[in-house]
Short mmCIF file of C-alpha atoms in Angstrom, two decimals:
data_model
loop_
_atom_site.label_atom_id
_atom_site.label_comp_id
_atom_site.label_asym_id
_atom_site.label_seq_id
_atom_site.Cartn_x
_atom_site.Cartn_y
_atom_site.Cartn_z
CA UNK K 1 51.04 -45.56 -88.12
CA UNK K 2 50.35 -44.90 -84.43
CA UNK K 3 47.55 -42.44 -83.75
CA UNK K 4 47.44 -40.71 -80.41
CA UNK K 5 43.98 -39.87 -79.19
CA UNK K 6 43.84 -37.20 -76.56
CA UNK K 7 40.79 -37.43 -74.36
CA UNK K 8 38.66 -34.29 -74.17
CA UNK K 9 38.88 -32.51 -70.82
CA UNK K 10 36.01 -33.22 -68.35
CA UNK K 11 34.52 -30.41 -66.32
CA UNK K 12 35.85 -30.49 -62.79
CA UNK K 13 33.31 -30.55 -60.07
CA UNK K 14 35.53 -28.39 -57.90
CA UNK K 15 36.31 -25.78 -60.43
CA UNK K 16 32.75 -24.50 -60.91
CA UNK K 17 30.26 -23.44 -58.15
CA UNK K 18 26.74 -24.61 -58.16
CA UNK K 19 24.42 -21.57 -57.84
CA UNK K 20 21.12 -21.90 -56.05
CA UNK K 21 18.18 -22.26 -58.23
CA UNK K 22 16.25 -18.93 -58.11
CA UNK K 23 12.95 -20.62 -58.60
CA UNK K 24 13.60 -22.97 -55.69
CA UNK K 25 14.66 -20.04 -53.42
CA UNK K 26 11.49 -18.15 -54.30
CA UNK K 27 9.41 -21.24 -53.62
CA UNK K 28 11.05 -21.89 -50.20
CA UNK K 29 10.64 -18.24 -49.12
CA UNK K 30 7.02 -18.29 -50.21
CA UNK K 31 6.34 -21.40 -48.16
CA UNK K 32 8.08 -19.94 -45.13
CA UNK K 33 6.28 -16.61 -45.33
CA UNK K 34 2.85 -17.76 -46.44
CA UNK K 35 1.19 -17.15 -43.03
CA UNK K 36 3.32 -14.18 -42.00
CA UNK K 37 2.39 -10.76 -43.40
CA UNK K 38 5.61 -9.15 -42.09
CA UNK K 39 7.76 -11.82 -43.68
CA UNK K 40 5.82 -11.61 -46.98
CA UNK K 41 6.24 -7.85 -47.05
CA UNK K 42 9.99 -8.05 -46.37
CA UNK K 43 10.39 -10.90 -48.92
CA UNK K 44 8.84 -8.69 -51.57
CA UNK K 45 11.09 -5.77 -50.60
CA UNK K 46 14.22 -7.97 -50.60
CA UNK K 47 13.38 -9.71 -53.92
CA UNK K 48 12.60 -13.00 -52.18
CA UNK K 49 16.06 -13.29 -50.67
CA UNK K 50 16.69 -16.49 -48.76
CA UNK K 51 17.43 -14.53 -45.57
CA UNK K 52 14.14 -12.61 -45.66
CA UNK K 53 12.55 -14.87 -42.99
CA UNK K 54 15.50 -14.23 -40.65
CA UNK K 55 15.20 -10.49 -41.06
CA UNK K 56 11.42 -10.81 -40.56
CA UNK K 57 11.87 -12.70 -37.26
CA UNK K 58 14.41 -10.19 -36.03
CA UNK K 59 12.13 -7.26 -36.87
CA UNK K 60 9.14 -8.85 -35.17
CA UNK K 61 11.17 -9.63 -32.01
CA UNK K 62 12.37 -6.01 -31.84
CA UNK K 63 8.82 -4.74 -32.33
CA UNK K 64 7.51 -7.03 -29.56
CA UNK K 65 10.18 -5.85 -27.12
CA UNK K 66 9.58 -2.18 -27.99
CA UNK K 67 5.80 -2.59 -27.65
CA UNK K 68 6.24 -4.35 -24.25
CA UNK K 69 8.38 -1.53 -22.84
CA UNK K 70 6.04 1.15 -24.22
CA UNK K 71 3.04 -0.63 -22.71
CA UNK K 72 4.91 -1.02 -19.40
CA UNK K 73 5.71 2.72 -19.29
CA UNK K 74 2.10 3.58 -20.09
CA UNK K 75 0.85 1.27 -17.32
CA UNK K 76 3.31 2.82 -14.82
CA UNK K 77 2.14 6.33 -15.78
CA UNK K 78 -1.49 5.37 -15.33
CA UNK K 79 -0.73 3.77 -11.93
CA UNK K 80 1.23 6.84 -10.84
CA UNK K 81 -1.65 9.14 -11.82
CA UNK K 82 -4.15 6.97 -9.94
CA UNK K 83 -1.85 6.88 -6.89
CA UNK K 84 -1.48 10.66 -6.88
CA UNK K 85 -5.23 11.05 -7.05
CA UNK K 86 -5.76 8.52 -4.27
CA UNK K 87 -3.12 10.25 -2.09
CA UNK K 88 -5.21 13.47 -2.05
CA UNK K 89 -8.53 13.16 -0.31
CA UNK K 90 -11.21 15.35 1.07
CA UNK K 91 -10.80 17.30 4.27
CA UNK K 92 -12.62 16.32 7.43
CA UNK K 93 -12.90 19.90 8.74
CA UNK K 94 -16.57 19.82 7.82
CA UNK K 95 -17.10 17.33 10.67
CA UNK K 96 -15.35 19.45 13.25
CA UNK K 97 -14.72 23.17 13.57
CA UNK K 98 -12.20 24.83 11.24
CA UNK K 99 -8.92 25.57 12.99
CA UNK K 100 -5.38 24.49 13.63
CA UNK K 101 -6.39 21.25 15.37
CA UNK K 102 -8.45 19.99 12.40
CA UNK K 103 -5.65 21.16 10.12
CA UNK K 104 -3.38 18.83 12.06
CA UNK K 105 -5.84 15.93 11.63
CA UNK K 106 -6.04 16.62 7.89
CA UNK K 107 -2.24 16.63 7.64
CA UNK K 108 -2.02 13.26 9.45
CA UNK K 109 -4.72 11.70 7.30
CA UNK K 110 -3.11 13.05 4.11
CA UNK K 111 0.19 11.51 5.11
CA UNK K 112 -1.49 8.15 5.84
CA UNK K 113 -3.28 8.20 2.46
CA UNK K 114 -0.02 9.09 0.74
CA UNK K 115 1.91 6.26 2.37
CA UNK K 116 -0.84 3.71 1.62
CA UNK K 117 -1.24 4.87 -1.98
CA UNK K 118 2.53 4.79 -2.63
CA UNK K 119 2.81 1.28 -1.23
CA UNK K 120 -0.09 0.01 -3.32
CA UNK K 121 1.30 1.82 -6.36
CA UNK K 122 4.65 0.11 -5.95
CA UNK K 123 2.98 -3.31 -5.74
CA UNK K 124 0.83 -2.62 -8.82
CA UNK K 125 3.85 -1.45 -10.81
CA UNK K 126 5.75 -4.64 -10.04
CA UNK K 127 2.74 -6.75 -10.98
CA UNK K 128 2.28 -4.84 -14.27
CA UNK K 129 5.98 -5.23 -15.12
CA UNK K 130 5.97 -8.98 -14.45
CA UNK K 131 2.81 -9.59 -16.46
CA UNK K 132 3.78 -7.41 -19.47
CA UNK K 133 7.42 -8.42 -19.72
CA UNK K 134 6.63 -12.08 -19.03
CA UNK K 135 4.08 -12.11 -21.84
CA UNK K 136 6.60 -10.45 -24.16
CA UNK K 137 9.26 -13.08 -23.35
CA UNK K 138 6.84 -15.93 -24.09
CA UNK K 139 5.77 -14.28 -27.34
CA UNK K 140 9.40 -13.86 -28.43
CA UNK K 141 10.15 -17.51 -27.65
CA UNK K 142 7.11 -18.59 -29.64
CA UNK K 143 8.24 -16.39 -32.54
CA UNK K 144 11.66 -18.04 -32.51
CA UNK K 145 9.90 -21.44 -32.73
CA UNK K 146 11.14 -22.42 -29.27
CA UNK K 147 8.54 -24.66 -27.59
CA UNK K 148 7.07 -22.89 -24.57
CA UNK K 149 4.69 -25.65 -23.46
CA UNK K 150 7.36 -27.44 -21.40
CA UNK K 151 8.43 -24.11 -19.88
CA UNK K 152 4.86 -23.22 -18.88
CA UNK K 153 4.38 -26.71 -17.42
CA UNK K 154 7.59 -26.44 -15.40
CA UNK K 155 6.62 -22.96 -14.15
CA UNK K 156 3.18 -24.22 -13.18
CA UNK K 157 4.62 -27.16 -11.22
CA UNK K 158 7.15 -24.87 -9.55
CA UNK K 159 4.42 -22.41 -8.63
CA UNK K 160 2.33 -25.16 -7.02
CA UNK K 161 5.33 -26.40 -5.08
CA UNK K 162 6.16 -22.89 -3.83
CA UNK K 163 2.51 -22.32 -2.97
CA UNK K 164 2.41 -25.38 -0.75
CA UNK K 165 5.77 -24.64 0.81
CA UNK K 166 5.18 -20.92 1.45
CA UNK K 167 1.55 -20.86 2.58
CA UNK K 168 2.36 -18.71 5.61
CA UNK K 169 4.28 -16.22 3.44
CA UNK K 170 1.38 -15.95 0.97
CA UNK K 171 -1.02 -15.50 3.90
CA UNK K 172 1.12 -12.68 5.29
CA UNK K 173 1.23 -10.89 1.93
CA UNK K 174 -2.51 -11.19 1.37
CA UNK K 175 -3.23 -9.89 4.88
CA UNK K 176 -0.82 -7.00 4.33
CA UNK K 177 -2.54 -6.08 1.04
CA UNK K 178 -5.97 -5.94 2.69
CA UNK K 179 -4.51 -4.03 5.66
CA UNK K 180 -3.20 -1.35 3.33
CA UNK K 181 -6.34 -1.22 1.18
CA UNK K 182 -8.59 -0.84 4.25
CA UNK K 183 -6.20 1.58 6.04
CA UNK K 184 -6.42 -0.33 9.32
CA UNK K 185 -3.33 1.41 10.76
CA UNK K 186 -0.23 3.31 9.69
CA UNK K 187 3.15 4.52 10.85
CA UNK K 188 2.82 6.46 14.12
CA UNK K 189 -0.45 4.82 15.25
CA UNK K 190 -0.79 3.27 18.64
CA UNK K 191 -2.44 -0.12 18.15
CA UNK K 192 -3.31 -3.27 19.99
CA UNK K 193 -2.38 -6.10 17.59
CA UNK K 194 -3.05 -8.94 20.00
CA UNK K 195 0.47 -10.27 20.45
CA UNK K 196 1.85 -6.80 21.10
CA UNK K 197 0.69 -3.27 21.94
CA UNK K 198 2.69 -0.26 20.91
CA UNK K 199 3.46 2.44 18.35
CA UNK K 200 3.75 1.39 14.70
CA UNK K 201 7.24 2.13 13.40
CA UNK K 202 7.16 0.36 10.03
CA UNK K 203 4.55 -1.40 7.87
CA UNK K 204 5.36 -3.80 5.03
CA UNK K 205 3.32 -6.38 3.18
CA UNK K 206 4.81 -9.14 5.36
CA UNK K 207 5.39 -7.74 8.87
CA UNK K 208 4.45 -4.85 11.10
CA UNK K 209 7.06 -3.43 13.46
CA UNK K 210 5.85 -2.10 16.84
CA UNK K 211 7.62 -0.48 19.78
CA UNK K 212 5.90 -0.88 23.15
CA UNK K 213 6.02 1.43 26.19
CA UNK K 214 9.13 -0.31 27.51
CA UNK K 215 11.04 0.31 24.27
CA UNK K 216 10.85 -3.30 23.16
CA UNK K 217 10.52 -3.80 19.41
CA UNK K 218 7.98 -6.33 18.18
CA UNK K 219 7.88 -7.83 14.68
CA UNK K 220 4.37 -9.14 14.09
CA UNK K 221 3.56 -11.10 10.91
CA UNK K 222 0.50 -9.67 9.21
CA UNK K 223 -1.00 -13.11 8.77
CA UNK K 224 -1.11 -13.65 12.53
CA UNK K 225 -3.03 -10.43 13.31
CA UNK K 226 -6.70 -11.43 13.75
CA UNK K 227 -7.90 -8.14 15.24
CA UNK K 228 -6.50 -4.64 15.56
CA UNK K 229 -7.45 -1.89 18.06
CA UNK K 230 -6.31 1.49 16.72
CA UNK K 231 -6.07 4.25 19.33
CA UNK K 232 -4.81 6.93 16.89
CA UNK K 233 -7.03 6.87 13.88
CA UNK K 234 -9.01 10.08 13.09
CA UNK K 235 -9.41 11.35 16.63
CA UNK K 236 -9.17 10.27 20.26
CA UNK K 237 -11.09 10.99 23.42
CA UNK K 238 -9.82 12.04 26.87
CA UNK K 239 -12.14 11.67 29.86
CA UNK K 240 -12.06 11.94 33.62
CA UNK K 241 -14.37 10.52 36.27
CA UNK K 242 -14.85 12.86 39.24
CA UNK K 243 -16.15 11.09 42.40
CA UNK K 244 -17.66 13.42 45.03
CA UNK K 245 -19.54 12.83 48.25
CA UNK K 246 -23.03 11.40 47.99
CA UNK K 247 -24.55 14.49 49.73
CA UNK K 248 -22.75 16.96 47.46
CA UNK K 249 -24.68 19.57 45.46
CA UNK K 250 -25.24 17.86 42.09
CA UNK K 251 -26.11 21.06 40.23
CA UNK K 252 -23.19 22.95 41.77
CA UNK K 253 -20.67 20.26 40.89
CA UNK K 254 -21.94 20.08 37.31
CA UNK K 255 -21.72 23.87 36.93
CA UNK K 256 -18.22 23.81 38.34
CA UNK K 257 -17.14 21.13 35.87
CA UNK K 258 -18.74 23.08 33.01
CA UNK K 259 -16.66 26.12 33.98
CA UNK K 260 -13.52 23.93 33.87
CA UNK K 261 -14.54 22.71 30.42
CA UNK K 262 -15.00 26.31 29.23
CA UNK K 263 -11.57 27.26 30.58
CA UNK K 264 -9.89 24.40 28.76
CA UNK K 265 -11.70 25.28 25.54
CA UNK K 266 -10.64 28.90 25.93
CA UNK K 267 -6.97 27.96 26.41
CA UNK K 268 -5.32 28.87 23.05
CA UNK K 269 -2.55 26.32 23.42
CA UNK K 270 -4.90 23.40 23.93
CA UNK K 271 -7.53 24.63 21.45
CA UNK K 272 -5.11 25.17 18.59
CA UNK K 273 -3.01 21.99 18.91
CA UNK K 274 -4.80 19.30 20.89
CA UNK K 275 -8.62 19.70 21.30
CA UNK K 276 -10.97 19.63 18.32
CA UNK K 277 -14.31 20.04 20.10
CA UNK K 278 -15.49 21.78 23.29
CA UNK K 279 -15.24 19.40 26.31
CA UNK K 280 -18.52 17.96 27.52
CA UNK K 281 -19.81 17.27 31.02
CA UNK K 282 -22.03 14.18 31.00
CA UNK K 283 -23.36 14.65 34.45
CA UNK K 284 -23.71 11.80 36.93
CA UNK K 285 -22.14 8.71 35.38
CA UNK K 286 -22.41 6.36 38.38
CA UNK K 287 -24.20 6.17 41.72
CA UNK K 288 -23.11 4.28 44.79
CA UNK K 289 -23.84 4.39 48.49
CA UNK K 290 -20.78 6.56 49.12
CA UNK K 291 -20.14 8.70 46.04
CA UNK K 292 -21.48 10.31 42.93
CA UNK K 293 -19.28 10.00 39.83
CA UNK K 294 -19.35 12.80 37.27
CA UNK K 295 -17.63 12.43 33.88
CA UNK K 296 -16.02 15.14 31.76
CA UNK K 297 -14.81 14.29 28.26
CA UNK K 298 -12.93 16.03 25.44
CA UNK K 299 -12.35 14.98 21.78
CA UNK K 300 -8.67 15.41 20.89
CA UNK K 301 -6.18 14.87 18.13
CA UNK K 302 -4.93 11.29 17.72
CA UNK K 303 -2.50 10.29 20.52
CA UNK K 304 -3.08 13.57 22.40
CA UNK K 305 -5.68 12.17 24.79
CA UNK K 306 -3.16 11.38 27.55
CA UNK K 307 -1.87 14.97 27.72
CA UNK K 308 -5.38 16.40 27.66
CA UNK K 309 -6.51 14.01 30.36
CA UNK K 310 -3.64 15.12 32.60
CA UNK K 311 -4.66 18.73 32.10
CA UNK K 312 -8.27 17.82 32.96
CA UNK K 313 -7.25 16.17 36.19
CA UNK K 314 -5.13 19.14 37.26
CA UNK K 315 -7.78 21.78 36.57
CA UNK K 316 -10.65 19.76 38.04
CA UNK K 317 -8.68 19.09 41.25
CA UNK K 318 -7.81 22.77 41.55
CA UNK K 319 -11.41 23.87 40.97
CA UNK K 320 -12.78 21.40 43.50
CA UNK K 321 -10.25 22.46 46.15
CA UNK K 322 -11.10 26.13 45.56
CA UNK K 323 -14.82 25.40 45.95
CA UNK K 324 -14.23 23.23 49.00
CA UNK K 325 -15.72 20.12 47.42
CA UNK K 326 -13.72 17.06 48.47
CA UNK K 327 -13.21 14.07 46.21
CA UNK K 328 -13.88 10.62 47.67
CA UNK K 329 -12.26 7.33 46.91
CA UNK K 330 -14.22 4.81 44.87
CA UNK K 331 -14.15 1.07 45.45
#
């Protein structure tokens, strides 16, 4: 008799799925999150799911980015508040008389302080943004287990190379920073910058743009300016030397010039818009074998000295002609 033996069916490896061992998953998550309080907390909330570390990393990255932007906004607000406070300064009317002329000086100084403070505020905001956001990017890369040591090394080498190649540019920027901090000059000032003399039209951290009396525009790098003569800062002075004959009446000439000074001070147009103090007669400034030189001087608003000096010459010449006192030529 022939017996047929049917083999028992074997379990197919493709027909059943192998489920992950829960104990192994819990062990792996515990090892991954052992030094991370955020990951440990999320692992407990998600029942030790295998994707808990991924969620933890994403949450931490989002928190770092949010904190960086919040810190950046706070820094910008603080800088803006400091800039607004620096832009408003005390009045200088206590040094001079109170009036329209000193009001004009205060307005000019306020505008200069405002421009300087806004420029410095802009620089500080950019520096704060670069530092805060750069630190956040490095922290995120470190959180994502991306090695940042090679990146920092490359950036350091690149910075050294740029520093050597752009020494003049760095020098210009540093000189521009100190120029703004010390308020050496501003837009509208007439300055002598060495290479060029003229009115300042624009000031940046790298260059200063001047326009001279002929209308020529000069671009002077801040790093090349070794000394600056500012003719328009705070106040200016107009003066006139009056040469008269050696045998002239010294007392009479001085009294005559004092009357001219009083007339100029009494002129409402000059007093309210150009002169900040009563003109002074200094007496005999020079002696020679042919003439006596008297000097009359007036403190004026910045850049108004030329107009006041012309008015002084006109009134002094008229007064001398009326009194019959001739002026003599000086050598």
